[in-house]
Coordinates of C-alpha atoms in Angstrom, one line a residue:
M20 CA 20.1 77.5 191.0
R21 CA 21.0 77.6 187.3
Y22 CA 22.9 80.5 185.9
E23 CA 23.2 81.2 182.2
V24 CA 26.2 83.1 181.0
T25 CA 25.9 84.8 177.8
V26 CA 29.2 85.6 176.1
T27 CA 29.0 88.2 173.4
V28 CA 31.9 88.1 171.0
R29 CA 32.5 91.2 169.2
S30 CA 33.8 90.7 165.8
R31 CA 36.4 93.1 164.8
E32 CA 35.5 95.5 162.1
A33 CA 36.5 94.2 158.8
E34 CA 39.7 96.0 157.7
P35 CA 39.6 97.5 154.3
Q36 CA 41.3 95.3 151.7
P37 CA 43.5 96.9 149.2
S38 CA 42.1 96.9 145.7
A39 CA 43.5 94.8 143.0
S40 CA 47.0 95.8 141.9
P41 CA 47.3 97.9 138.8
E42 CA 48.1 96.5 135.4
C43 CA 51.8 97.1 135.4
P44 CA 53.5 96.4 132.0
G45 CA 55.9 93.6 132.4
E46 CA 55.4 93.5 136.2
D47 CA 57.4 96.6 136.4
P48 CA 58.7 97.0 140.0
L49 CA 58.5 100.8 139.9
C50 CA 54.8 100.6 139.0
N51 CA 54.1 98.4 142.0
Q52 CA 56.2 100.6 144.3
V53 CA 54.4 103.7 143.2
Y54 CA 51.1 102.0 143.8
E55 CA 52.2 100.9 147.3
W56 CA 53.2 104.5 148.1
T57 CA 50.1 106.3 146.7
G58 CA 47.4 103.7 146.2
L59 CA 46.5 105.3 142.9
D60 CA 46.1 103.0 139.9
W61 CA 46.4 105.6 137.2
L62 CA 49.6 107.1 138.7
A63 CA 51.2 103.6 139.1
E64 CA 50.3 102.6 135.5
G65 CA 51.4 105.9 134.1
S66 CA 54.8 105.9 135.9
F67 CA 56.0 103.2 133.4
Y68 CA 55.4 105.5 130.4
L69 CA 56.3 108.8 132.2
L70 CA 59.4 107.7 134.0
V71 CA 60.7 104.2 133.0
K72 CA 60.5 104.7 129.2
P73 CA 62.2 108.1 129.1
V74 CA 64.9 107.0 131.5
R75 CA 65.6 103.9 129.4
I76 CA 65.8 106.0 126.2
V77 CA 68.1 108.5 127.8
L78 CA 70.3 105.7 129.2
I79 CA 70.5 104.1 125.7
L80 CA 71.5 107.3 124.0
L81 CA 74.0 108.2 126.8
A82 CA 75.5 104.7 126.5
A83 CA 75.8 105.0 122.8
V84 CA 77.6 108.4 123.1
V85 CA 80.0 107.1 125.7
L86 CA 80.7 103.9 123.8
R87 CA 81.4 105.8 120.6
H88 CA 83.7 108.2 122.4
L89 CA 85.7 105.3 124.0
L90 CA 86.0 103.5 120.7
H91 CA 87.1 106.6 118.9
R92 CA 89.6 107.3 121.6
A93 CA 91.0 103.8 121.3
I94 CA 91.2 104.1 117.5
R95 CA 93.1 107.5 117.8
R96 CA 95.6 106.0 120.2
L97 CA 96.1 103.0 118.0
V98 CA 96.6 105.3 115.0
T99 CA 99.1 107.4 116.9
S100 CA 101.1 104.5 118.2
T101 CA 101.1 102.8 114.8
S102 CA 102.4 105.9 112.9
T103 CA 105.2 106.5 115.4
V104 CA 106.7 103.1 116.2
S105 CA 109.3 101.7 113.8
D106 CA 107.6 98.4 113.0
P107 CA 103.8 98.5 113.6
A108 CA 102.2 95.1 113.3
I109 CA 98.8 96.4 112.3
L110 CA 100.1 98.3 109.2
R111 CA 102.8 95.7 108.2
P112 CA 102.3 94.8 104.5
L113 CA 101.7 91.3 103.4
R114 CA 105.3 91.2 102.4
E115 CA 108.1 93.6 103.5
R116 CA 108.8 96.2 100.8
A117 CA 110.8 98.8 102.6
P118 CA 114.6 98.7 103.4
A119 CA 115.7 98.2 106.9
G120 CA 115.8 101.3 109.0
G121 CA 113.3 103.3 107.0
N122 CA 113.4 107.0 106.4
G123 CA 111.3 110.1 106.7
V124 CA 109.3 109.4 103.6
L125 CA 108.5 105.9 104.9
L126 CA 107.3 107.4 108.2
Q127 CA 105.2 110.0 106.4
R128 CA 103.6 107.2 104.2
R129 CA 102.9 105.2 107.3
R130 CA 101.3 108.2 109.0
Q131 CA 99.0 108.8 106.0
R132 CA 97.9 105.2 105.8
A133 CA 97.2 105.1 109.6
E134 CA 95.1 108.3 109.4
A135 CA 93.1 107.1 106.4
I136 CA 92.4 103.7 108.0
G137 CA 91.6 105.4 111.3
S138 CA 89.1 107.7 109.6
V139 CA 87.3 104.7 108.0
L140 CA 87.2 102.8 111.3
R141 CA 85.8 105.8 113.2
S142 CA 83.1 106.3 110.6
L143 CA 82.2 102.6 110.7
V144 CA 82.1 102.6 114.5
S145 CA 79.8 105.7 114.6
A146 CA 77.4 104.1 112.0
V147 CA 77.2 100.8 113.9
V148 CA 76.8 102.2 117.4
F149 CA 74.1 104.8 116.5
A150 CA 72.2 102.3 114.3
L151 CA 72.0 99.9 117.3
A152 CA 71.0 102.8 119.5
V153 CA 68.2 103.8 117.2
L154 CA 66.9 100.2 117.0
L155 CA 66.9 99.9 120.8
V156 CA 65.0 103.3 121.1
L157 CA 62.4 102.2 118.6
S158 CA 62.0 98.9 120.6
E159 CA 61.4 100.9 123.7
L160 CA 58.7 102.9 121.9
S161 CA 57.0 99.6 121.1
F162 CA 57.6 99.7 117.4
N163 CA 57.6 96.4 115.6
L164 CA 61.1 96.1 114.3
A165 CA 60.4 93.0 112.1
P166 CA 58.9 94.9 109.1
L167 CA 61.5 97.6 109.5
L168 CA 64.4 95.2 109.4
A169 CA 62.9 93.3 106.5
S170 CA 62.5 96.6 104.6
A171 CA 66.0 97.6 105.4
G172 CA 67.3 94.2 104.2
I173 CA 65.4 94.6 100.9
A174 CA 66.6 98.2 100.5
G175 CA 70.2 97.1 101.2
L176 CA 69.9 94.4 98.7
A177 CA 68.6 96.8 96.0
L178 CA 71.3 99.3 96.9
G179 CA 73.9 96.6 96.6
F180 CA 72.8 95.6 93.1
G181 CA 72.5 99.2 92.0
A182 CA 75.8 100.4 93.4
Q183 CA 78.0 97.4 92.8
S184 CA 80.8 99.6 91.3
L185 CA 80.7 101.9 94.3
V186 CA 81.0 99.1 96.8
K187 CA 83.7 97.5 94.7
D188 CA 85.7 100.8 94.6
L189 CA 85.4 101.3 98.4
I190 CA 86.5 97.7 99.2
A191 CA 89.4 97.9 96.8
G192 CA 90.5 101.2 98.2
L193 CA 90.4 99.9 101.8
F194 CA 92.5 96.8 100.9
M195 CA 94.9 99.1 98.9
L196 CA 95.5 101.1 102.1
L197 CA 95.8 98.0 104.3
E198 CA 98.3 96.4 102.0
D199 CA 100.2 99.7 101.2
Q200 CA 100.2 99.1 97.5
Y201 CA 101.0 102.8 96.8
G202 CA 100.9 106.2 98.4
V203 CA 101.2 109.9 97.7
G204 CA 104.4 110.6 95.8
D205 CA 104.9 107.1 94.5
T206 CA 105.7 106.6 90.8
V207 CA 103.3 103.9 89.6
D208 CA 102.2 102.1 86.5
L209 CA 98.4 101.4 86.7
G210 CA 98.0 100.3 83.1
E211 CA 96.4 103.2 81.2
A212 CA 98.0 105.8 83.5
T213 CA 101.7 106.0 84.5
G214 CA 103.0 108.8 86.7
V215 CA 103.2 110.2 90.2
V216 CA 100.3 109.6 92.7
E217 CA 99.0 112.9 93.9
S218 CA 96.1 111.8 96.1
V219 CA 94.7 108.5 97.4
G220 CA 91.1 108.0 98.5
L221 CA 88.8 105.1 99.2
R222 CA 87.1 105.5 95.8
I223 CA 89.4 107.5 93.6
T224 CA 93.2 107.6 93.0
T225 CA 94.7 110.6 91.1
V226 CA 97.9 110.2 89.0
R227 CA 99.7 112.9 87.1
D228 CA 101.7 111.5 84.1
A229 CA 104.9 112.8 82.6
R230 CA 103.0 115.2 80.3
G231 CA 101.1 116.8 83.2
V232 CA 97.8 115.1 82.6
L233 CA 95.9 114.3 85.8
W234 CA 94.2 110.9 85.7
Y235 CA 91.3 110.1 88.0
I236 CA 91.2 106.3 88.4
R237 CA 88.5 104.3 90.3
N238 CA 90.1 101.9 92.7
G239 CA 87.8 99.1 91.6
E240 CA 89.1 99.3 88.0
I241 CA 92.8 98.9 89.0
I242 CA 93.7 95.4 88.1
R243 CA 97.5 95.5 88.6
V244 CA 99.9 98.0 90.1
G245 CA 103.6 98.5 89.3
N246 CA 105.1 100.6 92.0
K247 CA 108.6 102.1 91.3
S248 CA 109.0 103.8 94.6
Q249 CA 108.8 101.1 97.2
G250 CA 111.9 99.5 98.8
W251 CA 114.8 99.4 96.3
A252 CA 115.2 99.7 92.5
M253 CA 117.4 98.2 89.9
V254 CA 118.9 100.4 87.3
V255 CA 119.8 98.5 84.1
V256 CA 121.9 100.1 81.4
D257 CA 122.6 98.2 78.1
M258 CA 125.6 99.7 76.2
P259 CA 126.5 98.6 72.6
I260 CA 130.3 98.2 72.1
G261 CA 130.2 97.0 68.5
F262 CA 132.9 94.4 67.8
A263 CA 135.4 95.8 70.3
D264 CA 137.2 93.7 72.8
T265 CA 134.6 92.7 75.4
E266 CA 137.2 92.4 78.2
Q267 CA 138.5 95.9 77.6
A268 CA 134.9 97.3 77.4
T269 CA 133.9 95.5 80.6
T270 CA 136.8 97.0 82.5
V271 CA 136.1 100.5 81.1
L272 CA 132.4 100.3 82.0
R273 CA 133.0 98.8 85.5
D274 CA 135.5 101.6 86.4
A275 CA 133.0 104.3 85.2
A276 CA 130.2 102.7 87.2
L277 CA 132.3 102.5 90.4
A278 CA 133.3 106.2 89.9
V279 CA 129.6 107.1 89.8
A280 CA 129.0 105.1 93.0
A281 CA 131.9 106.9 94.7
D282 CA 130.4 110.3 94.0
P283 CA 129.5 111.9 97.4
E284 CA 126.2 113.2 96.1
L285 CA 125.1 109.9 94.8
A286 CA 126.7 107.4 97.2
E287 CA 123.8 107.4 99.6
H288 CA 121.5 106.2 96.8
F289 CA 123.4 103.0 96.1
V290 CA 122.3 99.9 98.0
E291 CA 124.9 97.7 96.5
P292 CA 128.0 98.6 94.3
P293 CA 127.3 98.6 90.6
D294 CA 128.5 95.8 88.4
V295 CA 128.9 94.9 84.7
L296 CA 127.3 91.5 84.2
G297 CA 128.8 90.9 80.7
V298 CA 127.5 90.4 77.2
E299 CA 123.7 90.6 77.3
Q300 CA 123.0 90.1 73.6
I301 CA 124.6 90.0 70.2
T302 CA 123.2 92.1 67.3
I303 CA 124.3 92.8 63.8
D304 CA 126.1 95.8 65.2
G305 CA 128.1 93.8 67.7
A306 CA 127.8 92.9 71.4
V307 CA 125.8 94.7 74.1
L308 CA 127.1 94.8 77.7
R309 CA 124.7 95.1 80.6
T310 CA 125.5 97.2 83.7
V311 CA 123.3 97.0 86.8
A312 CA 123.1 99.1 90.0
K313 CA 120.9 98.5 93.0
T314 CA 119.7 101.8 94.3
T315 CA 117.1 103.3 96.6
A316 CA 113.6 103.9 95.2
E317 CA 113.9 107.7 95.3
G318 CA 117.4 107.8 93.8
Q319 CA 116.9 105.4 90.9
F320 CA 116.2 108.1 88.3
V321 CA 119.1 110.5 89.1
V322 CA 121.5 107.5 89.4
G323 CA 120.2 106.1 86.1
R324 CA 120.7 109.3 84.2
Q325 CA 124.2 109.9 85.7
L326 CA 125.2 106.3 85.1
R327 CA 124.2 106.4 81.4
R328 CA 126.1 109.7 80.9
Q329 CA 129.3 108.4 82.5
L330 CA 129.2 105.1 80.7
A331 CA 128.8 106.8 77.3
A332 CA 131.6 109.2 78.2
A333 CA 133.9 106.3 79.3
L334 CA 133.3 104.5 76.0
H335 CA 134.0 107.7 74.0
T336 CA 137.2 108.4 76.0
S337 CA 138.5 104.9 75.7
G338 CA 138.0 105.0 71.9
I339 CA 135.5 102.2 71.8
S340 CA 132.8 104.4 70.4
A341 CA 135.1 105.2 67.4
Q342 CA 135.5 101.5 66.8
I343 CA 131.7 101.1 66.6
V344 CA 131.5 103.8 63.9
A345 CA 134.4 102.4 62.0
G346 CA 132.9 99.0 62.1
R347 CA 129.9 100.0 60.1
M348 CA 129.8 99.4 56.4
F349 CA 128.0 101.8 54.0
I350 CA 126.8 100.8 50.6
A351 CA 126.8 103.6 48.0
R352 CA 123.6 104.0 46.0
P353 CA 123.2 105.6 42.7
G354 CA 122.9 109.4 43.1
G355 CA 125.3 109.7 46.0
E356 CA 123.0 108.3 48.8
Q357 CA 124.5 105.9 51.3
E358 CA 122.8 103.1 53.2
S359 CA 124.1 101.5 56.3
A360 CA 124.6 97.7 56.2
G361 CA 123.3 97.4 59.7
S362 CA 119.7 98.4 60.0
G363 CA 119.1 97.3 63.6
G364 CA 120.8 97.6 66.9
A365 CA 120.4 97.8 70.7
T366 CA 118.4 100.6 72.2

């Protein structure tokens, strides 16, 4: 007997296949994850623009703010430490101009320089950090930065040509601060203007001269600077002695100069004891002796005035001044007028 066995194989119902994955920009993992969770194409594709983009922009701005804060804090700490230590390396001039030890005026000058440079650095850091942040945000918003950067380059070039003097003034002012060429309270010679510096900026320096005129000078126009208030100064006094004995006159002037240096009110202004160098020149009125004294920058004027007064008094007391007058010859003119034979002399 033949049996036929029929085997019926039931095929399992076809499982539903997921639809094609959404078009996620840049194969964004969040987009794919949202699609796996929800199975909604529009929500997965929109998550990139509704979540990823705003989060990235917020993170960029937050990072810019934090970075700016950290850099500003570092600059403030650097400025504080620089203005308080005795020998800061960052503000050390190209050559040392101050005497050893320093004083309160030197510390105040150093503090002003440090604060000015710190202000410039903070402004520069803020501009750079936020400019980069703006470019990154525009890139996240799918802006094409190539035309923007090209336009900015052209605008910067045009601005550079149109404002050459302004850029020159700012750069000159920055280097002036870094090199400590002069500061507030210094007596300087800037060519056209000579006087006391009242304010120093990155673009303008103001100087008040001996007549009270306030000069506004652009830093880019300053070619050379003669600073009479940095470090030490040399007081030079030339005294005419006529045809008197030079050895006697040298002794008289040296004793008078040493007496000025021994004055308790002036002793602190002398860096080295004064000295009479000897005959500096010979004129038709006789010899001229030179006396020099090395003083502090702030004491040079008071020492110079006192030294001239004492030297003139010493020559008068010793009788040398009378010999100068007696040595002059006068030629009588018709009508009773007299003319001195010597028409020149030391000043």
